[in-house]
Short mmCIF file of C-alpha atoms in Angstrom, two decimals:
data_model
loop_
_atom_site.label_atom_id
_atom_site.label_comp_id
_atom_site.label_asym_id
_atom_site.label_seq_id
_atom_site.Cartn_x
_atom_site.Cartn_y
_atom_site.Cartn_z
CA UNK A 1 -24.25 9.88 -30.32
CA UNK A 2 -22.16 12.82 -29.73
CA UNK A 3 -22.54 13.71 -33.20
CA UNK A 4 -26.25 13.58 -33.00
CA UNK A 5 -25.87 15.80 -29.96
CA UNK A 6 -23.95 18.27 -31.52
CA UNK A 7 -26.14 18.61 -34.53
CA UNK A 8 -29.02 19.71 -32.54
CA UNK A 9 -27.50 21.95 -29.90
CA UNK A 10 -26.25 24.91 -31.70
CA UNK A 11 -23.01 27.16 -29.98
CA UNK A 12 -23.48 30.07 -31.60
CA UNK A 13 -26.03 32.45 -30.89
CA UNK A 14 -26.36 34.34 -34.29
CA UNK A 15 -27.16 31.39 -37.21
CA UNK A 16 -25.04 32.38 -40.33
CA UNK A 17 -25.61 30.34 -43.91
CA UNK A 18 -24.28 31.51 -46.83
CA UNK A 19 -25.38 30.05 -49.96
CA UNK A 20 -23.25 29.43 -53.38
CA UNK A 21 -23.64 32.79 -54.36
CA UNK A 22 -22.38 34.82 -51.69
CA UNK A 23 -19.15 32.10 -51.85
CA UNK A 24 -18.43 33.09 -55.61
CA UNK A 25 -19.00 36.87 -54.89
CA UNK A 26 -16.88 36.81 -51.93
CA UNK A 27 -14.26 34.89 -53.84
CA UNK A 28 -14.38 37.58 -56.74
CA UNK A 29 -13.96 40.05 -54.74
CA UNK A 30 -11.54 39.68 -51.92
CA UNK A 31 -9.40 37.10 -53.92
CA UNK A 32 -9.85 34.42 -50.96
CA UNK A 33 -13.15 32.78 -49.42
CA UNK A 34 -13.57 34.65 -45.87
CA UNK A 35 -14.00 31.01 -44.08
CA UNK A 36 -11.35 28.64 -45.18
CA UNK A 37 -12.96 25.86 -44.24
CA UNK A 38 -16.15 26.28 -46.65
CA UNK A 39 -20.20 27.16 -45.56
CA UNK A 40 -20.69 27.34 -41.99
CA UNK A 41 -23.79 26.26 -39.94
CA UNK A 42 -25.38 26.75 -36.82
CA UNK A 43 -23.31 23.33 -34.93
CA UNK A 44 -20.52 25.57 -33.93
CA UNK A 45 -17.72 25.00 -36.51
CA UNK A 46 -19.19 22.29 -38.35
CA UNK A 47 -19.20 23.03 -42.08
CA UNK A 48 -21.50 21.70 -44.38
CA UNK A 49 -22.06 21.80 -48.19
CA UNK A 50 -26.16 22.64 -48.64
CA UNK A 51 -27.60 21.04 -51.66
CA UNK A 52 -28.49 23.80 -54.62
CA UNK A 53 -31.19 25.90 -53.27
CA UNK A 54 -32.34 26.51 -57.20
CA UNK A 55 -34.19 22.99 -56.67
CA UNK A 56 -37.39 24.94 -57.04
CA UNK A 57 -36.49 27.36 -59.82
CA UNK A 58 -35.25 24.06 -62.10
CA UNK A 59 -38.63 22.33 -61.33
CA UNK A 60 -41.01 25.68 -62.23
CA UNK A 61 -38.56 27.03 -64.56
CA UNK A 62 -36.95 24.26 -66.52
CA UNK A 63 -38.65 20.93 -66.01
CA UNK A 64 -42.34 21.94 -66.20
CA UNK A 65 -42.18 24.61 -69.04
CA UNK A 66 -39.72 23.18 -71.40
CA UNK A 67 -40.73 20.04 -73.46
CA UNK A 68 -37.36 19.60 -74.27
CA UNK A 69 -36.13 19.11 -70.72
CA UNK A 70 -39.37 17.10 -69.92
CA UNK A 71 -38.29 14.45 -72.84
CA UNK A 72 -34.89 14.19 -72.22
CA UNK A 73 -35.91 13.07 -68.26
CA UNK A 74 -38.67 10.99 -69.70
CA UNK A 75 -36.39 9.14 -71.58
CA UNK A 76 -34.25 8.58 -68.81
CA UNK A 77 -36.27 7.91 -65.97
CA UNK A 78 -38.49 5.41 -68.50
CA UNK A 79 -35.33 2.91 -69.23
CA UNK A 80 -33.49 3.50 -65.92
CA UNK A 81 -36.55 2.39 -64.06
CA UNK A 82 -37.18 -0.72 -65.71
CA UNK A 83 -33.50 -2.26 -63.58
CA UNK A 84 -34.05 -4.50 -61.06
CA UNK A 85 -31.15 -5.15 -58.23
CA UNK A 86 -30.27 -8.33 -57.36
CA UNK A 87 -26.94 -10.12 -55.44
CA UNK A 88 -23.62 -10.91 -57.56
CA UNK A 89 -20.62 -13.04 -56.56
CA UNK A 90 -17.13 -11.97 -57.22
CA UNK A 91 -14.64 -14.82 -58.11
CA UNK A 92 -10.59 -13.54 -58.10
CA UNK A 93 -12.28 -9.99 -58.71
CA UNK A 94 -14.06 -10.41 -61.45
CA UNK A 95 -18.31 -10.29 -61.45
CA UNK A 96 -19.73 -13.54 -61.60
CA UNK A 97 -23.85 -14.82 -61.45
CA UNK A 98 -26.63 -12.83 -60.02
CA UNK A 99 -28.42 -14.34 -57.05
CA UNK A 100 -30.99 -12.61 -54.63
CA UNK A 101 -31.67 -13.04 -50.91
CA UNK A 102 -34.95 -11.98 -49.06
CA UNK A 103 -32.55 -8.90 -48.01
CA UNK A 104 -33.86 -7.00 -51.52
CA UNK A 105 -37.38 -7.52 -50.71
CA UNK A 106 -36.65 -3.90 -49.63
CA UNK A 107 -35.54 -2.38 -52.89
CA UNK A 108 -38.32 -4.69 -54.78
CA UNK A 109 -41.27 -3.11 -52.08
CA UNK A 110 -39.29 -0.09 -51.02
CA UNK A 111 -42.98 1.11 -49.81
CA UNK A 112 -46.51 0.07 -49.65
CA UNK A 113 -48.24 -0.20 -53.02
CA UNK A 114 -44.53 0.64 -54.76
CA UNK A 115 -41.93 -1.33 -56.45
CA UNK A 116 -38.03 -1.05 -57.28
CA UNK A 117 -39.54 1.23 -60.71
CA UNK A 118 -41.00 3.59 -58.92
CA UNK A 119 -37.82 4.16 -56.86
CA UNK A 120 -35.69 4.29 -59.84
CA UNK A 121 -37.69 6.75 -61.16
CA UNK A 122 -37.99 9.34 -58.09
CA UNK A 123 -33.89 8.78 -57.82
CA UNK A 124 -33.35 10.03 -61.48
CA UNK A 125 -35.72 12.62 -60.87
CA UNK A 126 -34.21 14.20 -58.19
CA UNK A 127 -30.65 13.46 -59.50
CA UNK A 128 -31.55 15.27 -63.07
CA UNK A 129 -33.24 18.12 -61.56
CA UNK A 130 -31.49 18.48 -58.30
CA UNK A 131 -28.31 16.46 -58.76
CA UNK A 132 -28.65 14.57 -55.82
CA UNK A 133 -31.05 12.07 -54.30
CA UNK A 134 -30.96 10.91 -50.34
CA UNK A 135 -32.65 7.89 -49.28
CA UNK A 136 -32.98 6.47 -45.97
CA UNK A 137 -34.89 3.26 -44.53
CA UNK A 138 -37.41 4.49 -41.75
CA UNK A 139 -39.91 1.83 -40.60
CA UNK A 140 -38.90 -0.93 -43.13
CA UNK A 141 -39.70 1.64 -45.93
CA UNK A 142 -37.21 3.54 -47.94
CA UNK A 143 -38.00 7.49 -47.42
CA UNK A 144 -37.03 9.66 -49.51
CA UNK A 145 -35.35 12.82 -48.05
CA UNK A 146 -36.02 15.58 -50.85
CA UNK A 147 -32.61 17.21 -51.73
CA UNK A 148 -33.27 21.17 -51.26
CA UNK A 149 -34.46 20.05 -47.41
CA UNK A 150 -31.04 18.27 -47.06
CA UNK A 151 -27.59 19.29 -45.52
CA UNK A 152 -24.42 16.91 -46.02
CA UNK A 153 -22.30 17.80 -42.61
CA UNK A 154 -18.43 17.91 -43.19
CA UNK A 155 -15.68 18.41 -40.41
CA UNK A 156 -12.33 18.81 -41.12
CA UNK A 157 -9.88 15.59 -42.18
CA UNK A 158 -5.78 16.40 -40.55
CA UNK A 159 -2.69 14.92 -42.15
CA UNK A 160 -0.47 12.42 -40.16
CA UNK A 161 1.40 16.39 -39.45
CA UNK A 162 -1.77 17.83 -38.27
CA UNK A 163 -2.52 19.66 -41.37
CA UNK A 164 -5.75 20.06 -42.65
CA UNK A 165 -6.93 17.99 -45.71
CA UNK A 166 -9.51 18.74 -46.92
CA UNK A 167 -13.19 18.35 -45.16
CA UNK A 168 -14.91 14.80 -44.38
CA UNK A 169 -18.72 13.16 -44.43
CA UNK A 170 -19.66 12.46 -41.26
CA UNK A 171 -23.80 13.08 -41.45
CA UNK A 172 -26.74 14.88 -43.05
CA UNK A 173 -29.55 16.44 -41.93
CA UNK A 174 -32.96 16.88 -42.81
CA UNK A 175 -35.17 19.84 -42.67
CA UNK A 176 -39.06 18.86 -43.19
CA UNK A 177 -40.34 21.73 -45.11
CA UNK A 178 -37.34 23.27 -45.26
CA UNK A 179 -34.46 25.57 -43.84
CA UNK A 180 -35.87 28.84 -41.73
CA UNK A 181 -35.18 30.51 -38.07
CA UNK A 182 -37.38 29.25 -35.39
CA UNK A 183 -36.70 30.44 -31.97
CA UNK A 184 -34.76 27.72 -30.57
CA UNK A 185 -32.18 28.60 -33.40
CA UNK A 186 -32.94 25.74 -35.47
CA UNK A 187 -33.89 25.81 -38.95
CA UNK A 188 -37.12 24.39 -40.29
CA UNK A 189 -40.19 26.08 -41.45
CA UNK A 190 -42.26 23.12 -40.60
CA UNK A 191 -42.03 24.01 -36.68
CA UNK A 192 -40.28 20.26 -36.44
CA UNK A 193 -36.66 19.17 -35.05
CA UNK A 194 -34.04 18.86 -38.03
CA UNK A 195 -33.64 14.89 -38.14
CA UNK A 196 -29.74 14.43 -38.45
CA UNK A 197 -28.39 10.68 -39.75
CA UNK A 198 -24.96 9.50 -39.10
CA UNK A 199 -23.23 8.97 -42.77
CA UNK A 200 -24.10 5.16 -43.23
CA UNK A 201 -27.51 5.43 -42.56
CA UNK A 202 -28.50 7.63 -46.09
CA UNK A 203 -27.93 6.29 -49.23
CA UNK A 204 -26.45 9.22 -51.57
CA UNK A 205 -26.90 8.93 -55.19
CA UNK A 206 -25.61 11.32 -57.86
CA UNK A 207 -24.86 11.37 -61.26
CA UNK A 208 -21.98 13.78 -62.05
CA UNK A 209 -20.29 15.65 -58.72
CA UNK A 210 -20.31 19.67 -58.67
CA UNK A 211 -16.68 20.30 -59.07
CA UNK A 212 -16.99 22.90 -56.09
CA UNK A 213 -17.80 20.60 -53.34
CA UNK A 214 -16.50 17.39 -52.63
CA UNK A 215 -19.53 15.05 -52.00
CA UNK A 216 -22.23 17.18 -54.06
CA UNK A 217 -24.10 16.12 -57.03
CA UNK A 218 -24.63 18.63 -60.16
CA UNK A 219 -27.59 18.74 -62.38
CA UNK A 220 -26.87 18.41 -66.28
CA UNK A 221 -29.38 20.99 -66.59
CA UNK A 222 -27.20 23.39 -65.36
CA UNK A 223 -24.49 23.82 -68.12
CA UNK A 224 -27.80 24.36 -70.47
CA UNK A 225 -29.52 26.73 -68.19
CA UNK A 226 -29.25 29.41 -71.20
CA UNK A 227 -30.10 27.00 -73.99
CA UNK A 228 -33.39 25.67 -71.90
CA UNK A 229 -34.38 29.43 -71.67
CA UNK A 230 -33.57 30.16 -75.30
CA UNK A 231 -35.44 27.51 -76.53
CA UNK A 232 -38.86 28.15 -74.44
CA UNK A 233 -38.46 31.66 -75.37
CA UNK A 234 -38.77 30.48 -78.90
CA UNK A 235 -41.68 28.58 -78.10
CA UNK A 236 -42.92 32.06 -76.79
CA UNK A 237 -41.59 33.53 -79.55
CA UNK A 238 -43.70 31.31 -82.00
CA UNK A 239 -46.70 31.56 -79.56
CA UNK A 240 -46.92 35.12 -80.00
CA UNK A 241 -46.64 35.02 -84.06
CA UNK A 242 -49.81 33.18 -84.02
CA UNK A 243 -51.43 35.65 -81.84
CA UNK A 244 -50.82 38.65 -83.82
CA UNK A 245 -52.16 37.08 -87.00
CA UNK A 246 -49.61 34.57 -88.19
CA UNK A 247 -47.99 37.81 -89.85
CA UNK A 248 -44.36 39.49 -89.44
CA UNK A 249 -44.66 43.26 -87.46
CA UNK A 250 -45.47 45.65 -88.37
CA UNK A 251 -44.33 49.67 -88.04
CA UNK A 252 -47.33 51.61 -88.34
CA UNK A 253 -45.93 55.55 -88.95
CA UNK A 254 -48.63 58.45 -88.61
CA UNK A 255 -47.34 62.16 -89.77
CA UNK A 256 -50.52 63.86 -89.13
CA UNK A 257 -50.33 65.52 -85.70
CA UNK A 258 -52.81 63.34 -83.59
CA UNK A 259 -53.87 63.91 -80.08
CA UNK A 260 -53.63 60.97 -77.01
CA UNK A 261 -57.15 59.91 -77.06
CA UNK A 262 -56.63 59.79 -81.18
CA UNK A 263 -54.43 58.00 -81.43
CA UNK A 264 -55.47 55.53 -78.47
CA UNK A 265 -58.50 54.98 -80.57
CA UNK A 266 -56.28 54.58 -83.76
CA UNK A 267 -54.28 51.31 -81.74
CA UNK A 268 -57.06 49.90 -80.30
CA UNK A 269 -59.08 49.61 -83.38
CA UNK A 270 -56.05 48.25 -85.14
CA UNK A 271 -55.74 45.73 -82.50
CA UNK A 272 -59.40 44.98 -82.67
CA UNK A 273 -59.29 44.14 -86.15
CA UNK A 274 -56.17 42.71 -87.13
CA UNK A 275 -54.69 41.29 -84.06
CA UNK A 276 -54.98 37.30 -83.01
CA UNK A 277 -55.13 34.40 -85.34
CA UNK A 278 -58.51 34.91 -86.37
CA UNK A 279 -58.04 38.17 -87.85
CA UNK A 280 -55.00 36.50 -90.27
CA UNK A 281 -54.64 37.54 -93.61
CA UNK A 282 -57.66 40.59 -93.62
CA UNK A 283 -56.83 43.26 -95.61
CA UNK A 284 -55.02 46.26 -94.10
CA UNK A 285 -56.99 49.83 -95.00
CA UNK A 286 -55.38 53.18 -93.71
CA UNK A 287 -55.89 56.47 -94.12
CA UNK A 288 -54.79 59.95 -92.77
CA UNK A 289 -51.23 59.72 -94.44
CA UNK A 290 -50.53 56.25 -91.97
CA UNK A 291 -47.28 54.30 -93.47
CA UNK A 292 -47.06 50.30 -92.72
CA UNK A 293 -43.77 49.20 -93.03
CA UNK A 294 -42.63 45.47 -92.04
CA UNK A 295 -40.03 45.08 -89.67
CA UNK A 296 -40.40 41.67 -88.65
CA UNK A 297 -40.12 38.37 -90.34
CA UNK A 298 -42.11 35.17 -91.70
CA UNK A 299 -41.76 31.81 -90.05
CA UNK A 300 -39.82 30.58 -93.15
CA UNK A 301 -37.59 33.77 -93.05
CA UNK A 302 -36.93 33.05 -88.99
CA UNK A 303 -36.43 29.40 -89.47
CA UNK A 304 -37.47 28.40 -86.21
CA UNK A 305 -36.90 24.73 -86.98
CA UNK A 306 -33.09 25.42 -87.32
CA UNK A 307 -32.76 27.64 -84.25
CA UNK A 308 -34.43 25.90 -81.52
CA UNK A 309 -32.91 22.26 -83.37
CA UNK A 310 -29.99 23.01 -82.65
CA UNK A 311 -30.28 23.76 -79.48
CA UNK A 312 -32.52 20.90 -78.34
CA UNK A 313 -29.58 18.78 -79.19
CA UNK A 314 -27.27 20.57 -77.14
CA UNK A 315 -30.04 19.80 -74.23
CA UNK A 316 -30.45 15.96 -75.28
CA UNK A 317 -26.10 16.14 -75.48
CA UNK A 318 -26.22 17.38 -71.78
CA UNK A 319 -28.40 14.77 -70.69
CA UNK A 320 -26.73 12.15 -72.41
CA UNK A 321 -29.33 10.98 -74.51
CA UNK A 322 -29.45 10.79 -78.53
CA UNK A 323 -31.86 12.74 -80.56
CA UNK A 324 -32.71 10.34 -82.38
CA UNK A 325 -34.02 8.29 -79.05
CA UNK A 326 -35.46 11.46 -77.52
CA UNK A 327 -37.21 11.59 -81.29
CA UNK A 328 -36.03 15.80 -81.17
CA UNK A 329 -36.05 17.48 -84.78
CA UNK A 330 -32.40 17.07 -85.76
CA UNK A 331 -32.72 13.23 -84.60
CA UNK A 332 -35.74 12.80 -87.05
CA UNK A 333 -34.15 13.22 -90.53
CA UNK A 334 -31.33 12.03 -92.89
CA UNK A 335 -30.27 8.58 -92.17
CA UNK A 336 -30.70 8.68 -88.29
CA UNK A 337 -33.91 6.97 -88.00
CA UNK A 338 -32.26 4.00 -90.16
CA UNK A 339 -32.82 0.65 -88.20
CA UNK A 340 -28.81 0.40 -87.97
CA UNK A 341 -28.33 3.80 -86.85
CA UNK A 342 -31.39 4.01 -84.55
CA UNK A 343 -29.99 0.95 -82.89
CA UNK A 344 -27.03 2.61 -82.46
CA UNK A 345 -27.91 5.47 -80.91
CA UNK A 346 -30.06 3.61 -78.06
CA UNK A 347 -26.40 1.50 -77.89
CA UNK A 348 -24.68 4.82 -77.38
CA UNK A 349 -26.95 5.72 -75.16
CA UNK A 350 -27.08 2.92 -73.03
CA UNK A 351 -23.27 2.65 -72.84
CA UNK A 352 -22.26 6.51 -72.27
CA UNK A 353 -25.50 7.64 -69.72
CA UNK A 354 -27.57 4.77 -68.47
CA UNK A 355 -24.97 1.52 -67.70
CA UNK A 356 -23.10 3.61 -65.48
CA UNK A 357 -26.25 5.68 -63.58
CA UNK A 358 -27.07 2.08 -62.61
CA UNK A 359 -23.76 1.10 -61.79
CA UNK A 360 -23.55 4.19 -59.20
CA UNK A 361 -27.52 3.68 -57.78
CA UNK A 362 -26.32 0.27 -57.17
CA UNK A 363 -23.51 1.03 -55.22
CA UNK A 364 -25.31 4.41 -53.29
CA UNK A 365 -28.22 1.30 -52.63
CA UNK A 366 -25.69 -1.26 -51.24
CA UNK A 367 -25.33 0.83 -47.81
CA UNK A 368 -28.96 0.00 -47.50
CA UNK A 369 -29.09 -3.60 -48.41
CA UNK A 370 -25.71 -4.35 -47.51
CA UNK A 371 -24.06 -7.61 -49.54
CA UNK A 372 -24.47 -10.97 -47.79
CA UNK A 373 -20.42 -11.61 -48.08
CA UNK A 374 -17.32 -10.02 -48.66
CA UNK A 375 -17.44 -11.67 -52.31
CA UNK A 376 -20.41 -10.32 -53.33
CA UNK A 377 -21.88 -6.86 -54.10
CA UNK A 378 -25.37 -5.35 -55.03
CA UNK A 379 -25.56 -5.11 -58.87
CA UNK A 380 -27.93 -4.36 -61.26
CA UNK A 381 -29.79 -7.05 -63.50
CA UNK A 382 -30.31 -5.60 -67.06
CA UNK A 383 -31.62 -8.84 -68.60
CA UNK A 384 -35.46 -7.77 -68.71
CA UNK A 385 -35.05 -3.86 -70.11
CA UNK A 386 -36.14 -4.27 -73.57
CA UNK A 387 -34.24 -0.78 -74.43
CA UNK A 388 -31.33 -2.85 -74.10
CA UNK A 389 -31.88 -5.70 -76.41
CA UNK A 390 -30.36 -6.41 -79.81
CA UNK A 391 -32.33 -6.91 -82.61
CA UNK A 392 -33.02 -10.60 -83.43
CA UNK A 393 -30.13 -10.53 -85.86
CA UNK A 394 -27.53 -9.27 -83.94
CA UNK A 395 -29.20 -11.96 -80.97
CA UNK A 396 -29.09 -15.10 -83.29
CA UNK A 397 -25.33 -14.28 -83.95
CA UNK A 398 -24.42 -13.78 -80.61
CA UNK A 399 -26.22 -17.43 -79.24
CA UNK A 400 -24.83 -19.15 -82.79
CA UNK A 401 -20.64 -18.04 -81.82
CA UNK A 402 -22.05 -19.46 -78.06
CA UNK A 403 -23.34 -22.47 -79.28
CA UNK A 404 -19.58 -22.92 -81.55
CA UNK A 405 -17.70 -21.97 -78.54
CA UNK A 406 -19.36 -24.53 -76.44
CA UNK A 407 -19.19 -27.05 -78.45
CA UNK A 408 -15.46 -26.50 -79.42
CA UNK A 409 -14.80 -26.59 -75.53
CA UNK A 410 -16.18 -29.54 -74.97
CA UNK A 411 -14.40 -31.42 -78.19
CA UNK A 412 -11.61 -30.40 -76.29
CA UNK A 413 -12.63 -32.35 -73.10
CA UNK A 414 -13.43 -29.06 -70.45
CA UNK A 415 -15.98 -29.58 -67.75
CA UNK A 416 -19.19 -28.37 -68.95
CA UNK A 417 -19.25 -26.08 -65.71
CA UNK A 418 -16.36 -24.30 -66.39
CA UNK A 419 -17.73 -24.00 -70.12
CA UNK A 420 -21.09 -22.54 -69.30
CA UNK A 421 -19.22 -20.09 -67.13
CA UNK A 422 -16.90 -19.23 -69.27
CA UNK A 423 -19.29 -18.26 -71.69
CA UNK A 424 -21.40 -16.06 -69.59
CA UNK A 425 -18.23 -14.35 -67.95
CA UNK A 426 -15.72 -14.13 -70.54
CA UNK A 427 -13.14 -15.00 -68.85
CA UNK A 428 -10.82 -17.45 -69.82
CA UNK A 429 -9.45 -17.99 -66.49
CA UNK A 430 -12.23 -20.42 -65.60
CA UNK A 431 -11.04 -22.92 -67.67
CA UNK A 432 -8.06 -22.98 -65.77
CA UNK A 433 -8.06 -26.55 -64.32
CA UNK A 434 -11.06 -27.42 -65.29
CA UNK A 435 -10.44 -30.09 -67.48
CA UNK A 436 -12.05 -34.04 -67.80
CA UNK A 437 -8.76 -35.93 -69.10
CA UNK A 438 -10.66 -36.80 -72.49
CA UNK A 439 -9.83 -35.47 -75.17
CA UNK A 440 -10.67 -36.07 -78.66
CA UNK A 441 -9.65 -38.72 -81.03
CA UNK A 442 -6.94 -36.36 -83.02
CA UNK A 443 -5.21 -36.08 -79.63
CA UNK A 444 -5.02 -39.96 -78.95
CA UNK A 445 -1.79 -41.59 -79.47
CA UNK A 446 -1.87 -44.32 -82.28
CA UNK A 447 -2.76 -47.39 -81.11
CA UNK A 448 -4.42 -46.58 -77.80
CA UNK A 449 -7.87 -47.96 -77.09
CA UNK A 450 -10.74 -45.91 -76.67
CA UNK A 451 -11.90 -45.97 -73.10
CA UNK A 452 -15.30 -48.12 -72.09
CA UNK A 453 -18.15 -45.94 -72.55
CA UNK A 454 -20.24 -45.71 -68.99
CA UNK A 455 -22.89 -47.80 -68.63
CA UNK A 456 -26.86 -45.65 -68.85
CA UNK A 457 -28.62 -46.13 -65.82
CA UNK A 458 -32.35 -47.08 -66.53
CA UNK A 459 -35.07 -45.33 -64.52
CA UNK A 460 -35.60 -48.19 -62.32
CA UNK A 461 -32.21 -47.79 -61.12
CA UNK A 462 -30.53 -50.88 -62.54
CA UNK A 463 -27.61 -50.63 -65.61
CA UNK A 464 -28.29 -51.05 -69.02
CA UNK A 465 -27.44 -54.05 -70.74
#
């Protein structure tokens, strides 16, 4: 507990936290970071790296005013919610079946009146728009902690010489309404105690680590930041055609010498008649030696479809979802929405973004429904995600060269245990000794007799005559 204690009884009387920002203009200017061992906290000398304070700004900003950034997390939190979690053995390191225990029953009702979706889909959330989610079981639940509230608390790691290498995880803490002064020289604006959790009791899940600290996650919205912006400003942009009458700009140029209030009344009685949508297409009267000139554009000239196209695929590209599956503009024409190129974009996007988001909530998940045995691991089970099914084609095939594989086996005189998991596995090695000491007539030596074929046993129990 010394940890615990440590966390909550602060050394130093002034509380210092510096956030990214100051780091970066610190490093710009001076050459060197003025703390070499990274953000400090109140805990004395404990470092710790805080969790993007822009959590806010992306939500506001980003998330709830682009539709482009809304569909691209749709997409993803709709198909990586619909994995379950279940139990899988490991034989000679290599995966084997799925089996579950009553130990999931947490991940399956990780709270009252929710199942394993609606955790999948609060973990992507906070992954995509804050690059990390924390998780923690309090009072047989799993709580989430929310990431901007959230320190992860390093202390240094020393060589075998004493050097330092580096910093290491050793706990988090959470701050309920988030990080503030309070008199005790604590933060937390909610007027509570920071809740600190040794490192194995919080599940950590991330998508892509922030190549500037160690343990934390980065948001794929972040490398699109100016794209996002760029493309709701076009929405704007669009917005505000409409409003001034679906027409390009005009430059309205009046020579004769006007006073103020003139020409006050002159703009508002242009406005009056000729601005907003309803007012399109009126005819334009002027008088008084007034020149209109257009300076703008027409929708066709601007080619809006082209501009913000383009850059809603850069979005969908950052988070790793095709076009074509987002159903974006550039995804919507040519010979993407063919049935064999639709199918493989959802393939492409299944292999490249979602596969290995589950593989890494599985393992963040494992430190709170730990494996029952050293040979197994917490995996996910894809087998019920229709996103993720071949077309009936492509299925037929695939059972018809299992069926011929099978069936060639067995010709051959392998156990039909070994066969079955062979199949499933693909791997070859467990055939190895696995064998019945038949084998098929070809092999028999000329002249042999064909070994006595077992008697069936009736239902009664007694032989077969």
């Amino acid at each position: 507990m010394k940890l615990l204690d440590a966390l909550l009884s602060p050394t130093e009387p002034e509380i210092q936290r510096y956030d990214v920002t100051w780091y970066l203009q610190q490093l710009q200017q001076f050459g060197a970071p003025l703390d070499p061992l990274g953000y400090r906290t109140s805990w004395g000398n404990e470092p710790a790296e805080p969790v993007g304070d822009n959590f806010i700004d992306y939500v506001h900003q980003l998330y709830r005013t682009s539709g482009v950034v809304y569909a691209c997390q749709a997409v993803r939190g709709r198909v990586f919610s619909e994995a379950r979690f279940q139990f899988q053995r490991l034989s000679g390191g290599r995966p084997g079946e799925l089996f579950g225990t009553d130990a999931l029953s947490i991940l399956e009702r990780p709270s009252p009146g929710h199942t394993t979706g609606d955790l999948l889909s609060r973990m992507i959330l906070d992954v995509d728009l804050a690059g990390n989610w924390f998780g923690a079981v309090i009072d047989d639940e799993v709580v989430r902690l929310r990431p901007d509230w959230t320190d992860i608390i390093l202390e240094p790691r020393y060589g075998p010489n004493g050097g330092l290498v580096g910093m290491k995880r050793v706990g988090y803490v959470y701050y309920e309404g988030g990080k503030d002064m309070t008199a005790s020289g604590l933060y937390t604006k909610s007027g509570s105690t920071p809740e600190p959790f040794l490192v194995g009791e919080v599940a950590h899940f991330i998508d892509q680590p922030d190549p500037m600290a160690s343990y934390r996650g980065m948001t794929w919205l972040t490398p699109v930041v100016r794209e996002i912006q760029a493309d709701v400003q076009a929405t704007k942009h669009k917005l505000k055609f409409f409003e001034n009458a679906a027409t390009p700009n005009l430059a309205v140029s009046l020579p004769q010498p006007m006073t103020k209030e003139q020409f006050g009344d002159f703009i508002e009685m242009m406005n009056a008649q000729h601005q907003g949508a309803e007012q399109a297409y009126k005819t334009l009267f002027t008088a008084g030696g007034a020149d209109v000139t257009v300076i703008g554009a027409d929708m066709r000239q601007l080619d809006f479809k082209v501009t913000q196209g383009a850059g809603e695929t850069r979005i969908a590209n950052a988070a790793g979802v095709h076009p074509a599956v987002v159903g974006l503009s550039e995804g919507m024409q040519g010979a993407s929405l063919n049935a064999g190129n639709f199918q493989a974009a959802k393939r492409a996007t299944a292999q490249i973004t979602l596969r290995p988001l589950w593989r890494k909530a599985a393992g963040s998940l494992e430190l709170l429904v730990p494996p029952p045995g050293p040979a197994t691991r917490l995996w996910y089970d894809d087998r019920d995600i229709e996103f993720l099914r071949e077309d009936e084609k492509d299925a037929a095939e695939i059972r018809s060269r299992d069926a011929a594989t099978i069936r060639q086996l067995s010709d051959a005189g392998a156990k039909w245990d070994a066969i079955v998991e062979y199949v499933a596995s693909g791997e070859v090695t467990r055939l190895r000794g696995q064998h019945s000491g038949l084998f098929s007539v070809q092999l028999q030596p000329p002249g042999v007799q064909a070994p006595e074929p077992v008697p069936a046993i009736s239902s009664n129990g007694s032989s077969g005559g």
